[in-house]
Coordinates of C-alpha atoms and ligand atoms in Angstrom, one line a residue:
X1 CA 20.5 22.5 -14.8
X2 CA 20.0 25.2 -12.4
X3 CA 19.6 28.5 -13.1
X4 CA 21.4 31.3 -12.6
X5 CA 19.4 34.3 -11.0
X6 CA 20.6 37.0 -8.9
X7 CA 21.5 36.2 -5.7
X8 CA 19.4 39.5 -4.4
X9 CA 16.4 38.0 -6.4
X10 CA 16.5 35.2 -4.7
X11 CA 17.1 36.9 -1.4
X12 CA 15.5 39.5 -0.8
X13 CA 12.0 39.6 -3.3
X14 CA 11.1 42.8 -1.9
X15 CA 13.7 44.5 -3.1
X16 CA 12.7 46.3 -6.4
X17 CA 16.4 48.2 -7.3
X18 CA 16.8 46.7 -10.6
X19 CA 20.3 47.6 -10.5
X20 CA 20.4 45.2 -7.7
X21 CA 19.1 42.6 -9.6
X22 CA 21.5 42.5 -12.0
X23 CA 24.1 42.3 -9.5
X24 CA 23.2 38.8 -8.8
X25 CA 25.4 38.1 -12.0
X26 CA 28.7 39.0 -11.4
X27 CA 31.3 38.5 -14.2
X28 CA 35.0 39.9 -14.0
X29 CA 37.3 37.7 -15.8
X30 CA 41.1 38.6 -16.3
X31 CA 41.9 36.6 -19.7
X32 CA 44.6 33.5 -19.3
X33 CA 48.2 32.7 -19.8
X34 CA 50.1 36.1 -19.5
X35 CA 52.8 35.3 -21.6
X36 CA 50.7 35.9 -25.1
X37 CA 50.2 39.4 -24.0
X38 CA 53.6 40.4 -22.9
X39 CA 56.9 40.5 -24.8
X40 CA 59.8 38.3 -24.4
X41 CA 62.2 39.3 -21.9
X42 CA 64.8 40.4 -23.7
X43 CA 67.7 38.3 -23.5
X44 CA 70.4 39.4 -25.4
X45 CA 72.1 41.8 -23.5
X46 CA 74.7 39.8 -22.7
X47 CA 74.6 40.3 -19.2
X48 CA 74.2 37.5 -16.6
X49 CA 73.4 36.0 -13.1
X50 CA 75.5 33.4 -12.2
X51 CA 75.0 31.4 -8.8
X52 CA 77.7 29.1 -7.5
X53 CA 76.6 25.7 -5.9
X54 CA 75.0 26.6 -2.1
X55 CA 74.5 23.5 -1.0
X56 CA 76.4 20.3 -2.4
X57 CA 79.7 18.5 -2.6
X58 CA 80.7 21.6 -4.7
X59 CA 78.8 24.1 -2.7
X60 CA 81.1 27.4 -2.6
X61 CA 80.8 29.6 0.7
X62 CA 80.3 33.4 0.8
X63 CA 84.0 33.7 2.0
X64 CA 85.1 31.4 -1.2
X65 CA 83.2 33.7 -3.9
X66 CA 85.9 36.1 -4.4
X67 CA 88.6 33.4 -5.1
X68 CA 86.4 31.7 -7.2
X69 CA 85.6 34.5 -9.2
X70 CA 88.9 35.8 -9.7
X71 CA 90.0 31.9 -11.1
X72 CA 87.4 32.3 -13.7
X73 CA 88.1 35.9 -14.7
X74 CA 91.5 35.0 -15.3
X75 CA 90.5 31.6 -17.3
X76 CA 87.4 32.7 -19.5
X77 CA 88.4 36.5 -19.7
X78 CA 85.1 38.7 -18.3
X79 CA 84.8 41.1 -15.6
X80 CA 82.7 40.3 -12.8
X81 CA 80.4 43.8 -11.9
X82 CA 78.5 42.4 -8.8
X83 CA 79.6 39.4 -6.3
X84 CA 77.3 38.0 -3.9
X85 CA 77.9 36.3 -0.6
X86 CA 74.4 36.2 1.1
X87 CA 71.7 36.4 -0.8
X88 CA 73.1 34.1 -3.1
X89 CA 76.7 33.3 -3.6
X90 CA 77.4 34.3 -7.3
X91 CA 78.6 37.3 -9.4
X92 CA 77.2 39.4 -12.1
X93 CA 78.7 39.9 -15.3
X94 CA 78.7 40.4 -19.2
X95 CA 79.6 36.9 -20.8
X96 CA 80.1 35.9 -24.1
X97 CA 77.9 33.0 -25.6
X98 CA 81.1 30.5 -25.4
X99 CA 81.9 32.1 -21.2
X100 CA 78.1 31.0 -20.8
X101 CA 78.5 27.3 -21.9
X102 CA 81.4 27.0 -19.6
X103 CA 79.8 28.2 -16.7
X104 CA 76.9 26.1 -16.8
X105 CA 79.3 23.0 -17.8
X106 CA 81.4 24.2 -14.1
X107 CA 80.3 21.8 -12.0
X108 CA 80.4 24.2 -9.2
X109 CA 78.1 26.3 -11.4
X110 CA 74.2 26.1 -9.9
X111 CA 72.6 28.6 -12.5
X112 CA 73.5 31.1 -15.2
X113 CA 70.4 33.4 -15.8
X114 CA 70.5 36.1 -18.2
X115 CA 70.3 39.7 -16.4
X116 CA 66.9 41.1 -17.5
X117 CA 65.4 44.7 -16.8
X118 CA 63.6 46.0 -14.6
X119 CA 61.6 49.1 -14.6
X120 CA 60.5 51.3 -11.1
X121 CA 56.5 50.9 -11.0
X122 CA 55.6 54.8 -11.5
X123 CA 51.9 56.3 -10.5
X124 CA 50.5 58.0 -13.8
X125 CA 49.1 61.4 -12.8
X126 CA 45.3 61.8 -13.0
X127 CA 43.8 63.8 -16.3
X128 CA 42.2 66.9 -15.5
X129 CA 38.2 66.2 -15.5
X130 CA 38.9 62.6 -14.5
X131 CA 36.9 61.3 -11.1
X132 CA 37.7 58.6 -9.0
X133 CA 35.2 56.4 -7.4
X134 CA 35.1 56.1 -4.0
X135 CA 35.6 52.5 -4.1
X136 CA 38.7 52.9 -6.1
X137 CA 40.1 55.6 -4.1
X138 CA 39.5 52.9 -0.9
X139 CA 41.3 50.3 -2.4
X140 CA 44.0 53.1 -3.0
X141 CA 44.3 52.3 -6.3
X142 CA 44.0 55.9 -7.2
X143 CA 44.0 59.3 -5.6
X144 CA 42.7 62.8 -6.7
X145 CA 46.3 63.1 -8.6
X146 CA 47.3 59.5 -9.4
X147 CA 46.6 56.1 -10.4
X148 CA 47.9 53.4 -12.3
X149 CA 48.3 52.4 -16.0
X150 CA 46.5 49.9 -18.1
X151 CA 47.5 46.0 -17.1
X152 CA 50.1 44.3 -19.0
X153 CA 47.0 41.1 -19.0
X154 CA 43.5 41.6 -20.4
X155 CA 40.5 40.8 -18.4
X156 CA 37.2 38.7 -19.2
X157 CA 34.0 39.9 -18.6
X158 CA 31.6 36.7 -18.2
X159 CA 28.5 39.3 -17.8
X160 CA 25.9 40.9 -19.4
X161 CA 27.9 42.3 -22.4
X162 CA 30.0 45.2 -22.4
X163 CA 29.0 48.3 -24.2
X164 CA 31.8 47.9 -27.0
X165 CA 32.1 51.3 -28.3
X166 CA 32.0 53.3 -24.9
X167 CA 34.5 55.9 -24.7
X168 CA 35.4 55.4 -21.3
X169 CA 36.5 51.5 -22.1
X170 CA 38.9 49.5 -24.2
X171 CA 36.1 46.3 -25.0
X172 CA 37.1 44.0 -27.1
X173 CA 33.6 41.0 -28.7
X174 CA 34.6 38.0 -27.2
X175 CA 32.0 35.7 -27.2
X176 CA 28.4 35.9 -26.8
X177 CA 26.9 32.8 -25.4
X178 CA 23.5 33.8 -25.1
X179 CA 22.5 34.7 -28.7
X180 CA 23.3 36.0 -31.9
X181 CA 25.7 39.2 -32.9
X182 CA 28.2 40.7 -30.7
X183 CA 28.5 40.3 -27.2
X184 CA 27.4 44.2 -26.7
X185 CA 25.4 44.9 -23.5
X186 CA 21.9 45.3 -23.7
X187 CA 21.2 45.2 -19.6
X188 CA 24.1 47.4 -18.6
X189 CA 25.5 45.4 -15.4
X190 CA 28.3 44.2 -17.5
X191 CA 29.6 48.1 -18.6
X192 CA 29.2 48.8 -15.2
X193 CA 31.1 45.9 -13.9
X194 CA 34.2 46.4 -17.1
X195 CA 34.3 49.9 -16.0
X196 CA 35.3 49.0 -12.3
X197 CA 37.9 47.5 -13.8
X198 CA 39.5 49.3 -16.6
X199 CA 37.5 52.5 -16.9
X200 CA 40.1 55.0 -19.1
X201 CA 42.5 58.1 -17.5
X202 CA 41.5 60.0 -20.5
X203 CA 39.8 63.0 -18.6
X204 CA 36.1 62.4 -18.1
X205 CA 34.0 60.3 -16.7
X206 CA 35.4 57.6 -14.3
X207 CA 38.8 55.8 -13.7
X208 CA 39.0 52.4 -13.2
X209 CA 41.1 50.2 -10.6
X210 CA 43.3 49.5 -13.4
X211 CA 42.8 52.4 -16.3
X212 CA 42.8 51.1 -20.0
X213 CA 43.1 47.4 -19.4
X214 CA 41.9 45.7 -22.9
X215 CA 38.4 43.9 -21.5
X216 CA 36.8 41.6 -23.5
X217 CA 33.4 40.9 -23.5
X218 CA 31.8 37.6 -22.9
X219 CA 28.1 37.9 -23.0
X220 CA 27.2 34.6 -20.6
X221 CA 23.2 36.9 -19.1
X222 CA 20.6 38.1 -20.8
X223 CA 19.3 41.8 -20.9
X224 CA 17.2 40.5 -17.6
X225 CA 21.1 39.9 -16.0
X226 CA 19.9 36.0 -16.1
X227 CA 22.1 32.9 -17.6
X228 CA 22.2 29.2 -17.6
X229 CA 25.1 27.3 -16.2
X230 CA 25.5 26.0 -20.3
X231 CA 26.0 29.8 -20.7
X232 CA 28.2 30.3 -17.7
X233 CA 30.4 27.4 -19.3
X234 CA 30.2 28.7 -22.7
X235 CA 32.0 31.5 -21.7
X236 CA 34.2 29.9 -19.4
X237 CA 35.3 27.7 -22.4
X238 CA 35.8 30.6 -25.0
X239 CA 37.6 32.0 -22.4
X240 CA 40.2 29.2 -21.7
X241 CA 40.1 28.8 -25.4
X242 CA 41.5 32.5 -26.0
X243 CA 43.9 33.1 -22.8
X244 CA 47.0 32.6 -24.4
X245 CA 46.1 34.0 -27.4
X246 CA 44.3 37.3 -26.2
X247 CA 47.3 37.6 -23.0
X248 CA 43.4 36.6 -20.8
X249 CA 44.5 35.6 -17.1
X250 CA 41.6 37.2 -15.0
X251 CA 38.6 36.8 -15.7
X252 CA 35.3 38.5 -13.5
X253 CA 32.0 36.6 -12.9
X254 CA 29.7 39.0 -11.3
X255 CA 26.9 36.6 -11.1
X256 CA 25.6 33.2 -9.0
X257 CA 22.9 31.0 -8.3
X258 CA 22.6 28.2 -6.2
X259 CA 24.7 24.6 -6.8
X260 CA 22.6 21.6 -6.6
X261 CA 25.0 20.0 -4.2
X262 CA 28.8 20.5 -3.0
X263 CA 31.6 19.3 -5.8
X264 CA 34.8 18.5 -7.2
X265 CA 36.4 19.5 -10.3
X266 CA 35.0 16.1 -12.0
X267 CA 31.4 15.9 -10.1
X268 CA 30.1 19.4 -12.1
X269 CA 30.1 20.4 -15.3
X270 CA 30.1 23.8 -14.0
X271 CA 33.1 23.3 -11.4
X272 CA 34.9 21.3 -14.2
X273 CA 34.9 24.3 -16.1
X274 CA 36.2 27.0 -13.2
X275 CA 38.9 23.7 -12.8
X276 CA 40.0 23.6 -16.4
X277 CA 40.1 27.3 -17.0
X278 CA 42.2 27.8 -13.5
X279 CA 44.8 25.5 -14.4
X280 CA 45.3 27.3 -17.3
X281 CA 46.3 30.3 -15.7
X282 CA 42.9 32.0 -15.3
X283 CA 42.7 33.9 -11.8
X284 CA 38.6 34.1 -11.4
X285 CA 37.1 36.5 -9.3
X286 CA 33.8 35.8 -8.0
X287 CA 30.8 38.0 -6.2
X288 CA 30.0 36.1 -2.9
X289 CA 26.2 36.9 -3.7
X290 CA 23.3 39.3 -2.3
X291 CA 21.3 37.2 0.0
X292 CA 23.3 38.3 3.2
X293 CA 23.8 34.6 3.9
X294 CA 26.5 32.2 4.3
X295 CA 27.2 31.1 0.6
X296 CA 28.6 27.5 2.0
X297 CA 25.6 26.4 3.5
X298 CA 24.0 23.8 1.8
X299 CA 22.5 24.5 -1.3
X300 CA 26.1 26.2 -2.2
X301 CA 26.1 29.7 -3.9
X302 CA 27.9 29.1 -7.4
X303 CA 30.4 30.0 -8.2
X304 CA 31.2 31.8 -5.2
X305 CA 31.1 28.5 -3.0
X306 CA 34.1 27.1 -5.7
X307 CA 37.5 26.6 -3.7
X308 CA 39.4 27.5 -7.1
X309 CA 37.8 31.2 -7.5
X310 CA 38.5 34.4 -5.2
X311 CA 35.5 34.9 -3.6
X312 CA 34.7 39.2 -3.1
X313 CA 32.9 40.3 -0.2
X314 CA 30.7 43.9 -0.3
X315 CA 31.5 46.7 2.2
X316 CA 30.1 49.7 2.0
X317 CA 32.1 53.1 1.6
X318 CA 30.9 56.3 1.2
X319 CA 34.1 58.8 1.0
X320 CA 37.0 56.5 -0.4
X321 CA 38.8 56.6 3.2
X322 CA 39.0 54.8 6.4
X323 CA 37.8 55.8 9.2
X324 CA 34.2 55.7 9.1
X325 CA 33.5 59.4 8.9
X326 CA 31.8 59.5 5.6
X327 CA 28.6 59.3 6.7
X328 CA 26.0 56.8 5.3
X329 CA 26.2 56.1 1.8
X330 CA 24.1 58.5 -0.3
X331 CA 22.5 55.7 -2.9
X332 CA 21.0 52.9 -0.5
X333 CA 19.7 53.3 3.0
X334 CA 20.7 51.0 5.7
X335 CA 24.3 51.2 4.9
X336 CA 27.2 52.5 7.3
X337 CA 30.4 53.6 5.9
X338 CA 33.3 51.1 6.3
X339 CA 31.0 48.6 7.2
X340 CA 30.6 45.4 5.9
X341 CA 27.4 46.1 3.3
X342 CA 24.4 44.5 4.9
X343 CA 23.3 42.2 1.8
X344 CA 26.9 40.9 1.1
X345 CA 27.4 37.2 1.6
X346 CA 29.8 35.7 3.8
X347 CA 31.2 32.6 4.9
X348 CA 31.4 30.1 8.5
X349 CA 34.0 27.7 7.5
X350 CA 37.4 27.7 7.3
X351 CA 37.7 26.1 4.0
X352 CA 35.4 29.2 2.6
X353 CA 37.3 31.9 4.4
X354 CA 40.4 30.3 2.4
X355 CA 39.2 31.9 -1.0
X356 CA 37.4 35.3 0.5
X357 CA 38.4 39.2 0.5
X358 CA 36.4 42.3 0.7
X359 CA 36.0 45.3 -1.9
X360 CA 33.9 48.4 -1.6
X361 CA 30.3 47.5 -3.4
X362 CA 27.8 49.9 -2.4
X363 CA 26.6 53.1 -4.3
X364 CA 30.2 52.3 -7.0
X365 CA 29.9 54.9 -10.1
X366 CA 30.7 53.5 -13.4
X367 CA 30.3 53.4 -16.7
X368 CA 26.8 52.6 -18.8
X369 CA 25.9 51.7 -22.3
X370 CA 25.3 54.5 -24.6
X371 CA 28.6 56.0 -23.0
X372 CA 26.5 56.7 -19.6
X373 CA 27.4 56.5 -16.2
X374 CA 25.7 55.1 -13.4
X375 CA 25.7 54.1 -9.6
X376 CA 25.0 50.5 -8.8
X377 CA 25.5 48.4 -5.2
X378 CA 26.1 44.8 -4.6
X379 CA 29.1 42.3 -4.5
X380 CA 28.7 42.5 -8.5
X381 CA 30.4 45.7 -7.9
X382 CA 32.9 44.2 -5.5
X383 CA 34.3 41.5 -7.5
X384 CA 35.6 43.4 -10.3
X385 CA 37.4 46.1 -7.6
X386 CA 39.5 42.8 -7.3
X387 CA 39.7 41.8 -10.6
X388 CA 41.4 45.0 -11.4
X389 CA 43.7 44.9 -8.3
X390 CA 44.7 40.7 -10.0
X391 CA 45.3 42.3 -13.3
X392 CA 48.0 45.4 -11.9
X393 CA 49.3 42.7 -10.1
X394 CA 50.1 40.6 -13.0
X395 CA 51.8 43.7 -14.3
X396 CA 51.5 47.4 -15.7
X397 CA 52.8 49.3 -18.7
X398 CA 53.6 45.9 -20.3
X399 CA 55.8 45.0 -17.5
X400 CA 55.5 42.2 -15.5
X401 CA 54.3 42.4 -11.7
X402 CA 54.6 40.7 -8.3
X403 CA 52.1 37.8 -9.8
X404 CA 53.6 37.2 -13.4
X405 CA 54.7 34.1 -12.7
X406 CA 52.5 32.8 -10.2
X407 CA 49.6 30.4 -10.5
X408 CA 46.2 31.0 -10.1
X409 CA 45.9 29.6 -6.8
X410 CA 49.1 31.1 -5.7
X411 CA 47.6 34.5 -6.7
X412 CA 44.5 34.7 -4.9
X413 CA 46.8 33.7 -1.7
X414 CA 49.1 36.2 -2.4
X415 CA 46.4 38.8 -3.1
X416 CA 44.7 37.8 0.1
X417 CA 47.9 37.9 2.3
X418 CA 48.7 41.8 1.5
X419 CA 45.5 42.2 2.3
X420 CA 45.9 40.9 5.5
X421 CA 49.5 42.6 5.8
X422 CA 48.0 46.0 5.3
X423 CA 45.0 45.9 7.3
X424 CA 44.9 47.8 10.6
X425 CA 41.9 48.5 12.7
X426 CA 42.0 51.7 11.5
X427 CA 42.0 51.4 7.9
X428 CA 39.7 48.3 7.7
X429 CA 36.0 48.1 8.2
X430 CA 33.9 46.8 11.0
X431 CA 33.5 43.0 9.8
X432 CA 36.5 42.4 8.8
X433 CA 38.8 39.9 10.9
X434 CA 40.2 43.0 12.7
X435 CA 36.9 43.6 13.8
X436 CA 34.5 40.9 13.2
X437 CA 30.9 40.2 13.6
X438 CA 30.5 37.0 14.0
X439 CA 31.0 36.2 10.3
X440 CA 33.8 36.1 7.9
X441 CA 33.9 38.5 5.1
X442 CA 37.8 38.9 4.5
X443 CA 39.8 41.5 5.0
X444 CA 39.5 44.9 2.4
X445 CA 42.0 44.2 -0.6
X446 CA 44.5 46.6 -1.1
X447 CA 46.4 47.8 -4.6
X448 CA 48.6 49.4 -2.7
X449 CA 50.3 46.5 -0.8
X450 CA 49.7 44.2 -3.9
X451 CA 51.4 46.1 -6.2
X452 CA 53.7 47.8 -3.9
X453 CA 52.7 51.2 -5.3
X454 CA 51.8 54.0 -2.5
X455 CA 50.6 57.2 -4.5
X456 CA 51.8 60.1 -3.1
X457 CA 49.5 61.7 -0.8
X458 CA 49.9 65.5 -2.1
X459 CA 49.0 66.3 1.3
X460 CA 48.3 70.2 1.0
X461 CA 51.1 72.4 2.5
X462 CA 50.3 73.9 5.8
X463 CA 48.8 77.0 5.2
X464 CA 50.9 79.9 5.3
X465 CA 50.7 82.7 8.0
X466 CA 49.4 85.9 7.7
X467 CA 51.9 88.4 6.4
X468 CA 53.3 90.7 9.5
X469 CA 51.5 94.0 9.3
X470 CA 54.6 96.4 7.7
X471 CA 56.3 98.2 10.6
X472 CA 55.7 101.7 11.6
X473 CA 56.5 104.2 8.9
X474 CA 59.6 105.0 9.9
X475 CA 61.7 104.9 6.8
X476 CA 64.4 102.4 6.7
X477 CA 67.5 103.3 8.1
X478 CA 71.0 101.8 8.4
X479 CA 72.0 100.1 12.0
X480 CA 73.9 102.5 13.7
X481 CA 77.3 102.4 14.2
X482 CA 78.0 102.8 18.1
X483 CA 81.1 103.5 20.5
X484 CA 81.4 104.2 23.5
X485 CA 84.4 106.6 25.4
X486 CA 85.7 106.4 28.6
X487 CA 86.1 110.2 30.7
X488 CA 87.5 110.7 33.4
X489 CA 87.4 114.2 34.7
X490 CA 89.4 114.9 37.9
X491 CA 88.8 118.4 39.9
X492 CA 89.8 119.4 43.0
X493 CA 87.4 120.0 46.4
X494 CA 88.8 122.2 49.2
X495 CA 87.3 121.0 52.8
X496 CA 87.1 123.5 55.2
X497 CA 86.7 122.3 58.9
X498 CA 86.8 124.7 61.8
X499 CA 88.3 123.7 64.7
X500 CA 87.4 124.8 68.0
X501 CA 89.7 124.7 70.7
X502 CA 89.5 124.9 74.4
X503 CA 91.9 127.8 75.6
X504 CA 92.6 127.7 79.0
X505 CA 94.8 130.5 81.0
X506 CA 96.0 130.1 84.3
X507 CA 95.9 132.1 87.3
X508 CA 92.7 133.9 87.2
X509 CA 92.9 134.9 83.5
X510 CA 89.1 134.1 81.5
X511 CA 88.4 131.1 79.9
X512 CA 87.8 131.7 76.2
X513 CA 87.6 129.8 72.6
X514 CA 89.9 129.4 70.0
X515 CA 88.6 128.8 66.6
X516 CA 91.3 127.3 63.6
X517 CA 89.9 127.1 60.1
X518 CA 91.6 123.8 58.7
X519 CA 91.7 123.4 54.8
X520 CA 92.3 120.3 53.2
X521 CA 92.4 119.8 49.6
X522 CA 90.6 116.4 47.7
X523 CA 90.9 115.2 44.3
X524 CA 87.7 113.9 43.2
X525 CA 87.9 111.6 40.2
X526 CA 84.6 111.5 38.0
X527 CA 84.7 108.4 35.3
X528 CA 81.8 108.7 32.6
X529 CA 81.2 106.5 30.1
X530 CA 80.1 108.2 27.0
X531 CA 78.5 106.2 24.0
X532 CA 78.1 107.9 20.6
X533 CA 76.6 106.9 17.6
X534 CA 76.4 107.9 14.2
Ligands
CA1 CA1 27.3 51.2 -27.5
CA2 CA1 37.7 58.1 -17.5
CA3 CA1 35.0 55.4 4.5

């Protein structure tokens, strides 16, 4: 039976972080059927969802749905509040028990389905002294004022232990498959990976994708971070044991090792298990490994190399934002910020790419036993980033989410299609299929289009101008209030004008001048305009 070591170990010898080392094991597990968890919708409100016949002999059109509802107001007595003609052609209404058995006896009844609630998704503001983790904030999971509330499912950890008493956790003992006593964490990869997940919104410390998610612990590694596969399937078993029971339907295996050859669900005990535990409404989340290889080449990395698992990716994030402008990361050198992390696995076949995305898992702060908290890199830390986004998306608050419902293979789709839906060259990372590199990695998952929750932004406000210098002393005064008067002044102007006139006499008398004054009198008219003001 192989063993399972870390896929750094095995990769790269020369590598002496310990913390990496652990991260070969990689155990995030999201406990199974949902249903235990969650209340019963409630169903006796009286108020239904009735859908006529859309398609055969009886089928009723959208033009017909009026009519029809009218007949049977008037026969069984109720009141119609909605009617539908596109969507579906139906009404909604209050019914009594006896109105219910007739519709669904009405032959040109489809479906009667009781009305249940629904409740708006709502961000939970951040506690005061609460950080988020860059690799959360990426995700956009949570912001420096909101995040979201505790999953309506638990989550497994198959992992080292979980430090059960940490304040920053809710960890539940599960199982411990590697010795005796409680499945406590004596390494500390396991508290790290449980706190990606769930870590509290209590004000300190760290917040997790998905805050105050009940984690159970499922000790599966040693306090070297190594395992057997009986362990792996120990855990895997007490897990699909416990999922309905517990409300279990994700479940996180930070860890790997190499398969001895490519399976089915019969041909390994191992792959049996992952089967078994997935069709009992398990969604597992795997790390893809640390050997910055391609996990499908023969030997297979296992579980990552599983069809049936969710296989997470490493990219490497320094300031929780696109962009790539947050410098390298501080914690491991070599690294470039929105870039795929340079010892994450990745895969070269299509059949591979089927089951991969990508989560931020280099230099991820989280919790540590002893109620520490430390910074640790590798796809370890990447799987349980998804874990956490699986587990809001099977629902929050006790509600249900976008997933409830769904099976496990239907969710790692969906969850890999919004995070195809929401990627854009500018808010992905270089490796991605946006912007690849000759190697598939998946594109970055995203809690926002998965759970359909954008936190607000809280952009700050513009800031505000300078205030205008006060105006010149001058004391306040009233406007003025401002006519203006029309004068006319008329006076008269005398014009003199003299006159000279040639005089001539006759016979021999002189010549001489004659001078005339001439007066004439003008009147001048003056008009003045004459504004006053008071
Ligand atoms: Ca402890
Ligand atoms: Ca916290
Ligand atoms: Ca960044």
């Amino acid at each position: 039976m192989p063993i399972i070591r870390t896929t750094l170990a095995r990769a790269c010898p020369a590598v002496v972080a310990w913390a990496l080392l652990s991260l070969a094991l990689v155990a995030l597990a999201l406990p199974g059927t949902a249903r235990a968890g969650k209340p019963a919708a409630d169903q006796g409100t009286g108020r239904y969802i009735v859908a006529y016949d859309a398609t055969g002999a009886d089928a009723v059109t959208g033009g017909e749905v009026a009519a029809e509802t009218e007949r049977r107001e008037a026969t069984l007595g109720f009141e119609a509040r909605h009617e539908y003609k596109r969507a579906v052609k139906g009404f909604a209404a209050r019914l009594s028990d006896a109105d219910v058995e007739a519709l669904r006896r009405d032959p040109e009844v489809a479906l009667v389905a009781p009305d249940l609630e629904v409740r708006a998704l709502a961000a939970t503001p951040l506690a005061a002294g609460e950080a988020v983790p860059t690799g959360v904030a990426r995700l956009e999971a949570a912001n420096a004022h909101e995040g979201h509330g505790s999953s309506s499912v638990a989550v497994a950890i198959l992992d080292t232990g979980v430090d059960l008493d940490h304040p920053d956790l809710t960890a539940h003992d599960g199982k411990n498959c590697v010795g005796s006593g409680t499945a406590d964490d004596d390494n500390g990869h396991g508290t790290h990976v449980a706190g990606v997940v769930g870590a509290h919104n209590q004000g300190s410390g760290v917040v997790g994708v998905a805050p105050g998610t009940r984690l159970y612990a499922v000790k599966v590694l040693d306090s070297d971070g190594d395992g057997l596969w009986s362990n792996i399937i120990c855990g895997i078993d007490w897990v699909t044991a416990n999922a309905a029971a517990l409300g279990i339907r994700v479940a996180n295996m930070s860890l790997g090792g190499l398969g001895e050859d490519f399976s089915t669900c019969a041909q390994d005990p191992l792959h049996q298990a992952v089967c078994t535990s997935t069709a009992a409404g398990v969604v597992y989340t795997a790390a893809a490994g640390n050997s910055g290889w391609n996990w499908g080449a023969p030997p297979p990395d296992v579980p990552a190399w599983f069809p049936e698992v969710l296989t997470v990716t490493a990219v490497a994030d320094s300031d929780g934002r696109p962009g790539a402008a947050g410098g390298a990361p501080g914690c491991r050198s070599g690294e470039v910020d929105d870039k795929r992390a340079t010892f994450s696995n990745f895969s070269r076949a299509a059949a591979d790419d089927a089951h991969a995305i990508a989560a931020p898992g280099v230099c991820i702060r989280s919790t540590w036993p002893g109620g520490g908290y430390a910074t640790l890199s590798g796809t370890s830390m990447a799987a349980p980033h998804v874990a956490g986004v699986v587990a809001l998306c099977m629902g929050e608050g006790g509600g249900a989410g976008p997933c409830a419902g769904l099976s496990p293979a239907q969710v790692i789709q969906k969850v890999r299609a919004d995070a195809q839906v929401q990627a854009t060259t500018a808010n992905g990372f270089m490796g991605d299929p946006l912007q690849p590199l000759g190697r598939y990695y998946g594109y970055l998952a995203s809690a926002r289009a998965t759970t359909g929750l954008a936190l607000r932004s809280h952009e700050p406000p513009p800031p505000a101008p300078p205030p205008a210098p006060p105006p010149a002393a001058a004391p306040a005064k009233p406007a003025p209030t401002c006519t203006t008067r029309r004068v006319v002044r008329r006076h008269r102007h005398v014009v003199k004008r003299r006159v000279v006139k040639r005089r001539v006499v006759k016979r021999g008398a002189r010549r001489g001048k004659r001078v005339r004054i001439v007066r004439k009198v003008r009147i001048h008219r003056h008009v003045r305009r004459v504004r006053a003001c008071r």
